[in-house]
Coordinates of C-alpha atoms in Angstrom, one line a residue:
M13 CA 2.0 -0.2 -11.2
R14 CA 4.8 -2.3 -12.5
S15 CA 8.2 -0.9 -12.0
D16 CA 10.1 -3.6 -14.0
W17 CA 9.9 -1.6 -17.2
I18 CA 12.8 0.5 -16.0
L19 CA 15.1 -2.5 -16.2
D20 CA 14.2 -3.0 -19.9
V21 CA 15.0 0.7 -20.5
L22 CA 18.4 0.4 -18.8
T23 CA 19.2 -2.7 -20.8
D24 CA 18.4 -0.9 -24.0
L25 CA 20.6 2.0 -23.0
K26 CA 23.4 -0.4 -22.0
T27 CA 23.2 -2.1 -25.4
F28 CA 23.3 1.2 -27.2
A29 CA 26.3 2.3 -25.1
R30 CA 28.2 -0.9 -25.9
A31 CA 27.4 -0.7 -29.6
N32 CA 28.7 2.9 -29.7
N33 CA 32.0 2.3 -27.9
M34 CA 30.9 3.8 -24.5
P35 CA 32.1 1.2 -22.1
I36 CA 32.2 3.4 -19.0
L37 CA 28.6 4.4 -19.6
A38 CA 27.6 0.7 -20.1
E39 CA 29.3 -0.1 -16.8
Q40 CA 27.4 2.7 -15.0
L41 CA 24.2 1.4 -16.5
D42 CA 24.9 -2.0 -15.0
D43 CA 25.3 -0.4 -11.6
S44 CA 22.1 1.5 -12.2
A45 CA 20.3 -1.7 -13.0
I46 CA 21.5 -3.2 -9.7
V47 CA 20.2 -0.2 -7.8
A48 CA 16.9 -0.3 -9.7
M49 CA 16.4 -4.0 -8.8
A50 CA 17.2 -3.4 -5.2
E51 CA 14.7 -0.5 -5.0
I52 CA 12.0 -2.5 -6.9
A53 CA 12.4 -5.4 -4.4
A54 CA 12.3 -3.0 -1.5
M55 CA 9.0 -1.5 -2.8
K56 CA 7.5 -4.9 -3.2
D57 CA 8.5 -5.8 0.3
V58 CA 6.9 -2.7 1.7
K59 CA 3.7 -3.4 -0.3
N60 CA 3.6 -7.0 0.9
A61 CA 4.1 -6.0 4.5
Q62 CA 1.3 -3.4 4.2
R63 CA -1.0 -6.0 2.7
Q64 CA -0.2 -8.5 5.4
D65 CA -0.7 -5.8 8.1
G66 CA -4.1 -5.0 6.6
D67 CA -5.1 -8.6 6.4
E68 CA -4.3 -9.2 10.0
A69 CA -6.0 -6.0 11.2
G70 CA -9.1 -6.9 9.3
G71 CA -9.2 -10.5 10.5
T72 CA -9.0 -11.9 7.0
H73 CA -5.6 -13.6 7.3
F74 CA -6.0 -17.4 6.9
G75 CA -2.4 -18.4 7.8
G76 CA -1.0 -17.9 4.4
A77 CA -3.1 -20.6 2.7
G78 CA -2.6 -20.4 -1.0
K79 CA 0.1 -17.8 -0.9
S80 CA 3.4 -18.5 -2.6

């Protein structure tokens, strides 16, 4: 499941906060977006590591050919 949608929601909320004279909330939403990006990246790292562990355990790893 994609988790990037949460960044779009936070951006929409930040836009609303700025348009409605809520600068402190907008700043907090910036901080929340940074936290969300870090957690999304960490989840992707864990999934990639699990996938690589599974490939190596099953003998299907071909040295990363074709992977970016």
